[in-house]
Amino acid sequence: MVIFMKKYYDTLKSITLFEGIDEADFTSLLTCLKAHTTHYHKNRTIFQIGDAAVNVGILLTGQAQVIKEDYYGNRALLTNLDQGMLFGETFVCANIKKLPVSVIATAESDILFIDYRRLTTSCTNACNFHNRIIQNMLRILAMKNLILNQKIEFIQKRSTREKLLAYLSFEAQRAGSNHFTIPFNRQELADYLSVDRSAMSAELCRLRDSGMLEFNKSNFNLLS
């Protein structure tokens, strides 16, 4: 655990879940939460649809995606995961027995797993950091709810054009600039917005030709 702390402490202290936790308490905290790490190669499955909802995952290094497939194999990209982000917490906190989504590593990734039962309840040792962890988890769940509501605003638009403009406008506002980079390639963006990739690409070209935007791969410039 000491070696682990030296390697990942800078990442851990930046994670919202551990905000306000003293450095001296981290080793005891991770032991109390039965924390362990696993390395995943690119394109390997971290969580599979139907797996038991037991652990909360934290991305220490790398990248991953949360996806959902329907009965016919149609894939929807729910969100991208970057370093420091949690996944699985919504389902385990809601006491959902089996995961309705999959999580796939999209790069070489190290994942920290923690036991959610230890996360949300005080232990017999009455560790003084448990209340802070529970408060932090509530903040994370609230923020995830806001992000989900934002995505609903995108995909409820009637046309592919409206979905694209709503999403790209949001990214420009978040970046504070008309020039910005999105975290998706073309297929991922189509999956995220729940649209056909070919139709979306054609719409992007029409928006470019009409002088509304410029783009190069994942880099965009909204024009007034």
mmCIF file of C-alpha atoms in Angstrom:
data_model
loop_
_atom_site.group_PDB
_atom_site.id
_atom_site.type_symbol
_atom_site.label_atom_id
_atom_site.label_comp_id
_atom_site.label_asym_id
_atom_site.label_seq_id
_atom_site.Cartn_x
_atom_site.Cartn_y
_atom_site.Cartn_z
ATOM 1 C CA MET A 1 0.000 0.000 0.000
ATOM 2 C CA VAL A 2 2.926 2.356 0.702
ATOM 3 C CA ILE A 3 4.278 1.870 -2.839
ATOM 4 C CA PHE A 4 0.786 2.374 -4.245
ATOM 5 C CA MET A 5 0.412 5.643 -2.307
ATOM 6 C CA LYS A 6 3.711 6.994 -3.636
ATOM 7 C CA LYS A 7 2.692 6.192 -7.201
ATOM 8 C CA TYR A 8 -0.882 7.483 -7.167
ATOM 9 C CA TYR A 9 -1.155 9.999 -4.332
ATOM 10 C CA ASP A 10 -1.191 13.044 -6.632
ATOM 11 C CA THR A 11 -4.081 11.494 -8.567
ATOM 12 C CA LEU A 12 -6.000 10.417 -5.464
ATOM 13 C CA LYS A 13 -5.880 13.819 -3.781
ATOM 14 C CA SER A 14 -7.360 15.440 -6.912
ATOM 15 C CA ILE A 15 -10.398 13.122 -6.960
ATOM 16 C CA THR A 16 -13.641 14.599 -5.642
ATOM 17 C CA LEU A 17 -14.391 11.446 -3.638
ATOM 18 C CA PHE A 18 -11.270 12.009 -1.520
ATOM 19 C CA GLU A 19 -11.556 15.778 -1.204
ATOM 20 C CA GLY A 20 -10.818 16.963 2.332
ATOM 21 C CA ILE A 21 -9.067 13.735 3.364
ATOM 22 C CA ASP A 22 -5.721 14.248 5.094
ATOM 23 C CA GLU A 23 -2.688 12.630 3.505
ATOM 24 C CA ALA A 24 -1.989 10.788 6.757
ATOM 25 C CA ASP A 25 -5.399 9.092 6.529
ATOM 26 C CA PHE A 26 -5.130 7.784 2.963
ATOM 27 C CA THR A 27 -3.474 4.465 3.768
ATOM 28 C CA SER A 28 -6.033 3.683 6.471
ATOM 29 C CA LEU A 29 -8.837 4.858 4.199
ATOM 30 C CA LEU A 30 -7.863 2.595 1.287
ATOM 31 C CA THR A 31 -7.406 -0.349 3.620
ATOM 32 C CA CYS A 32 -10.815 0.280 5.177
ATOM 33 C CA LEU A 33 -12.426 0.419 1.719
ATOM 34 C CA LYS A 34 -10.707 -2.829 0.660
ATOM 35 C CA ALA A 35 -9.139 -0.975 -2.260
ATOM 36 C CA HIS A 36 -7.228 -2.889 -4.928
ATOM 37 C CA THR A 37 -5.929 -2.044 -8.395
ATOM 38 C CA THR A 38 -6.073 -3.854 -11.731
ATOM 39 C CA HIS A 39 -4.422 -3.000 -15.045
ATOM 40 C CA TYR A 40 -6.459 -3.236 -18.262
ATOM 41 C CA HIS A 41 -5.125 -3.249 -21.788
ATOM 42 C CA LYS A 42 -6.802 -1.149 -24.482
ATOM 43 C CA ASN A 43 -10.207 -2.516 -25.602
ATOM 44 C CA ARG A 44 -10.488 -4.821 -22.596
ATOM 45 C CA THR A 45 -13.774 -4.960 -20.683
ATOM 46 C CA ILE A 46 -13.654 -3.558 -17.152
ATOM 47 C CA PHE A 47 -17.336 -4.092 -16.343
ATOM 48 C CA GLN A 48 -19.679 -6.194 -18.465
ATOM 49 C CA ILE A 49 -23.456 -5.814 -18.750
ATOM 50 C CA GLY A 50 -24.968 -8.306 -16.315
ATOM 51 C CA ASP A 51 -22.009 -8.304 -13.904
ATOM 52 C CA ALA A 52 -22.858 -8.059 -10.219
ATOM 53 C CA ALA A 53 -22.886 -4.435 -9.043
ATOM 54 C CA VAL A 54 -20.421 -4.704 -6.172
ATOM 55 C CA ASN A 55 -17.482 -2.360 -6.643
ATOM 56 C CA VAL A 56 -17.003 1.279 -7.522
ATOM 57 C CA GLY A 57 -14.211 1.897 -10.025
ATOM 58 C CA ILE A 58 -11.876 4.894 -10.187
ATOM 59 C CA LEU A 59 -9.765 5.544 -13.278
ATOM 60 C CA LEU A 60 -6.231 6.181 -12.028
ATOM 61 C CA THR A 61 -4.609 6.265 -15.477
ATOM 62 C CA GLY A 62 -5.830 5.883 -19.045
ATOM 63 C CA GLN A 63 -9.294 6.323 -20.525
ATOM 64 C CA ALA A 64 -12.517 4.325 -20.710
ATOM 65 C CA GLN A 65 -16.074 4.533 -22.007
ATOM 66 C CA VAL A 66 -19.417 3.614 -20.510
ATOM 67 C CA ILE A 67 -21.568 2.002 -23.203
ATOM 68 C CA LYS A 68 -24.938 0.301 -23.464
ATOM 69 C CA GLU A 69 -26.072 -2.141 -26.124
ATOM 70 C CA ASP A 70 -29.638 -3.136 -26.873
ATOM 71 C CA TYR A 71 -30.939 -6.596 -27.796
ATOM 72 C CA TYR A 72 -30.013 -6.031 -31.454
ATOM 73 C CA GLY A 73 -26.456 -4.930 -30.747
ATOM 74 C CA ASN A 74 -27.011 -1.201 -31.266
ATOM 75 C CA ARG A 75 -24.505 0.664 -29.141
ATOM 76 C CA ALA A 76 -25.041 3.915 -27.258
ATOM 77 C CA LEU A 77 -22.065 5.762 -25.801
ATOM 78 C CA LEU A 78 -23.158 7.131 -22.446
ATOM 79 C CA THR A 79 -19.980 8.920 -21.390
ATOM 80 C CA ASN A 80 -16.211 9.092 -21.643
ATOM 81 C CA LEU A 81 -14.137 8.452 -18.531
ATOM 82 C CA ASP A 82 -10.866 10.282 -17.917
ATOM 83 C CA GLN A 83 -8.293 10.095 -15.150
ATOM 84 C CA GLY A 84 -9.809 10.541 -11.697
ATOM 85 C CA MET A 85 -13.400 9.779 -12.709
ATOM 86 C CA LEU A 86 -15.647 7.264 -10.909
ATOM 87 C CA PHE A 87 -17.912 4.689 -12.499
ATOM 88 C CA GLY A 88 -20.409 2.152 -11.187
ATOM 89 C CA GLU A 89 -21.302 4.215 -8.127
ATOM 90 C CA THR A 90 -24.832 5.059 -9.296
ATOM 91 C CA PHE A 91 -25.811 1.417 -9.645
ATOM 92 C CA VAL A 92 -24.267 0.120 -6.443
ATOM 93 C CA CYS A 93 -25.671 3.005 -4.390
ATOM 94 C CA ALA A 94 -29.122 2.311 -5.883
ATOM 95 C CA ASN A 95 -28.697 -1.352 -4.893
ATOM 96 C CA ILE A 96 -29.107 -2.513 -8.507
ATOM 97 C CA LYS A 97 -27.999 -6.140 -8.518
ATOM 98 C CA LYS A 98 -26.692 -6.394 -12.101
ATOM 99 C CA LEU A 99 -24.999 -3.726 -14.169
ATOM 100 C CA PRO A 100 -27.072 -2.422 -17.127
ATOM 101 C CA VAL A 101 -23.973 -1.010 -18.861
ATOM 102 C CA SER A 102 -20.463 -2.034 -19.849
ATOM 103 C CA VAL A 103 -17.231 -0.140 -19.224
ATOM 104 C CA ILE A 104 -14.468 -0.571 -21.802
ATOM 105 C CA ALA A 105 -10.858 0.588 -21.537
ATOM 106 C CA THR A 106 -10.015 2.734 -24.574
ATOM 107 C CA ALA A 107 -6.356 3.025 -23.555
ATOM 108 C CA GLU A 108 -3.947 1.250 -21.225
ATOM 109 C CA SER A 109 -5.610 1.887 -17.862
ATOM 110 C CA ASP A 110 -5.107 1.339 -14.143
ATOM 111 C CA ILE A 111 -8.334 1.029 -12.156
ATOM 112 C CA LEU A 112 -8.794 1.354 -8.399
ATOM 113 C CA PHE A 113 -11.724 -0.718 -7.125
ATOM 114 C CA ILE A 114 -13.352 -0.066 -3.761
ATOM 115 C CA ASP A 115 -16.083 -1.920 -1.897
ATOM 116 C CA TYR A 116 -19.203 0.279 -1.997
ATOM 117 C CA ARG A 117 -20.546 -1.168 1.258
ATOM 118 C CA ARG A 118 -17.456 0.129 3.024
ATOM 119 C CA LEU A 119 -17.839 3.409 1.167
ATOM 120 C CA THR A 120 -21.344 4.353 2.270
ATOM 121 C CA THR A 121 -21.470 3.055 5.829
ATOM 122 C CA SER A 122 -19.350 3.772 8.877
ATOM 123 C CA CYS A 123 -17.057 0.929 9.858
ATOM 124 C CA THR A 124 -16.634 -0.628 13.304
ATOM 125 C CA ASN A 125 -13.430 1.375 13.760
ATOM 126 C CA ALA A 126 -15.428 4.634 13.534
ATOM 127 C CA CYS A 127 -12.898 6.137 11.096
ATOM 128 C CA ASN A 128 -13.236 9.914 11.129
ATOM 129 C CA PHE A 129 -13.042 10.212 7.345
ATOM 130 C CA HIS A 130 -16.210 8.229 6.570
ATOM 131 C CA ASN A 131 -18.626 11.140 6.936
ATOM 132 C CA ARG A 132 -16.530 13.213 4.530
ATOM 133 C CA ILE A 133 -16.458 10.353 2.004
ATOM 134 C CA ILE A 134 -20.251 10.022 2.138
ATOM 135 C CA GLN A 135 -20.691 13.797 1.626
ATOM 136 C CA ASN A 136 -18.307 13.698 -1.330
ATOM 137 C CA MET A 137 -20.196 10.780 -2.874
ATOM 138 C CA LEU A 138 -23.460 12.718 -2.673
ATOM 139 C CA ARG A 139 -21.801 15.590 -4.547
ATOM 140 C CA ILE A 140 -20.581 13.209 -7.241
ATOM 141 C CA LEU A 141 -24.024 11.672 -7.698
ATOM 142 C CA ALA A 142 -25.574 15.122 -7.961
ATOM 143 C CA MET A 143 -23.060 16.195 -10.607
ATOM 144 C CA LYS A 144 -23.619 12.984 -12.579
ATOM 145 C CA ASN A 145 -27.343 13.738 -12.539
ATOM 146 C CA LEU A 146 -26.718 17.209 -13.977
ATOM 147 C CA ILE A 147 -24.535 15.739 -16.737
ATOM 148 C CA LEU A 148 -27.211 13.183 -17.597
ATOM 149 C CA ASN A 149 -29.840 15.911 -17.797
ATOM 150 C CA GLN A 150 -27.570 17.856 -20.146
ATOM 151 C CA LYS A 151 -27.244 14.855 -22.463
ATOM 152 C CA ILE A 152 -31.018 14.385 -22.448
ATOM 153 C CA GLU A 153 -31.313 17.963 -23.720
ATOM 154 C CA PHE A 154 -29.086 17.055 -26.679
ATOM 155 C CA ILE A 155 -30.723 13.810 -27.728
ATOM 156 C CA GLN A 156 -34.300 15.023 -27.347
ATOM 157 C CA LYS A 157 -33.767 17.455 -30.230
ATOM 158 C CA ARG A 158 -35.754 16.448 -33.297
ATOM 159 C CA SER A 159 -33.063 16.419 -35.981
ATOM 160 C CA THR A 160 -29.411 15.456 -36.277
ATOM 161 C CA ARG A 161 -28.618 19.084 -37.113
ATOM 162 C CA GLU A 162 -30.280 20.348 -33.941
ATOM 163 C CA LYS A 163 -28.521 17.714 -31.822
ATOM 164 C CA LEU A 164 -25.142 18.649 -33.283
ATOM 165 C CA LEU A 165 -25.624 22.375 -32.802
ATOM 166 C CA ALA A 166 -26.879 21.930 -29.233
ATOM 167 C CA TYR A 167 -23.908 19.744 -28.326
ATOM 168 C CA LEU A 168 -21.275 21.869 -30.080
ATOM 169 C CA SER A 169 -22.698 25.069 -28.554
ATOM 170 C CA PHE A 170 -22.455 23.482 -25.115
ATOM 171 C CA GLU A 171 -18.818 22.477 -25.697
ATOM 172 C CA ALA A 172 -17.968 26.007 -26.877
ATOM 173 C CA GLN A 173 -19.559 27.479 -23.755
ATOM 174 C CA ARG A 174 -17.723 25.018 -21.542
ATOM 175 C CA ALA A 175 -14.404 25.839 -23.243
ATOM 176 C CA GLY A 176 -15.130 29.563 -23.087
ATOM 177 C CA SER A 177 -14.122 29.848 -26.743
ATOM 178 C CA ASN A 178 -15.427 29.245 -30.258
ATOM 179 C CA HIS A 179 -12.344 27.063 -30.755
ATOM 180 C CA PHE A 180 -12.563 23.780 -28.839
ATOM 181 C CA THR A 181 -11.831 20.061 -28.950
ATOM 182 C CA ILE A 182 -14.444 17.415 -28.258
ATOM 183 C CA PRO A 183 -13.591 14.095 -26.538
ATOM 184 C CA PHE A 184 -15.113 11.934 -29.309
ATOM 185 C CA ASN A 185 -14.215 10.665 -32.755
ATOM 186 C CA ARG A 186 -16.965 10.576 -35.391
ATOM 187 C CA GLN A 187 -18.388 7.173 -34.447
ATOM 188 C CA GLU A 188 -18.282 7.975 -30.746
ATOM 189 C CA LEU A 189 -20.030 11.304 -31.322
ATOM 190 C CA ALA A 190 -22.755 9.563 -33.332
ATOM 191 C CA ASP A 191 -23.179 6.998 -30.554
ATOM 192 C CA TYR A 192 -23.293 9.732 -27.916
ATOM 193 C CA LEU A 193 -25.973 11.691 -29.763
ATOM 194 C CA SER A 194 -27.854 8.542 -30.812
ATOM 195 C CA VAL A 195 -27.710 9.358 -34.524
ATOM 196 C CA ASP A 196 -26.534 7.592 -37.669
ATOM 197 C CA ARG A 197 -22.849 8.277 -38.334
ATOM 198 C CA SER A 198 -23.238 8.814 -42.096
ATOM 199 C CA ALA A 199 -26.153 11.188 -41.609
ATOM 200 C CA MET A 200 -24.224 13.070 -38.935
ATOM 201 C CA SER A 201 -21.105 13.383 -41.100
ATOM 202 C CA ALA A 202 -23.223 14.691 -43.982
ATOM 203 C CA GLU A 203 -24.828 17.244 -41.668
ATOM 204 C CA LEU A 204 -21.442 18.393 -40.401
ATOM 205 C CA CYS A 205 -20.383 19.000 -44.004
ATOM 206 C CA ARG A 206 -23.556 20.993 -44.699
ATOM 207 C CA LEU A 207 -22.943 23.119 -41.615
ATOM 208 C CA ARG A 208 -19.368 23.727 -42.761
ATOM 209 C CA ASP A 209 -20.413 24.574 -46.316
ATOM 210 C CA SER A 210 -23.018 27.016 -45.001
ATOM 211 C CA GLY A 211 -20.311 28.849 -43.050
ATOM 212 C CA MET A 212 -21.572 27.908 -39.592
ATOM 213 C CA LEU A 213 -18.519 25.970 -38.445
ATOM 214 C CA GLU A 214 -15.080 24.648 -39.314
ATOM 215 C CA PHE A 215 -13.656 21.353 -38.140
ATOM 216 C CA ASN A 216 -10.654 19.086 -38.405
ATOM 217 C CA LYS A 217 -11.095 15.693 -36.782
ATOM 218 C CA SER A 218 -12.134 16.499 -33.170
ATOM 219 C CA ASN A 219 -11.237 20.190 -33.354
ATOM 220 C CA PHE A 220 -14.085 22.609 -34.000
ATOM 221 C CA ASN A 221 -14.550 26.313 -34.590
ATOM 222 C CA LEU A 222 -18.057 27.764 -34.384
ATOM 223 C CA LEU A 223 -18.471 30.740 -36.695
ATOM 224 C CA SER A 224 -20.803 33.651 -36.024
#
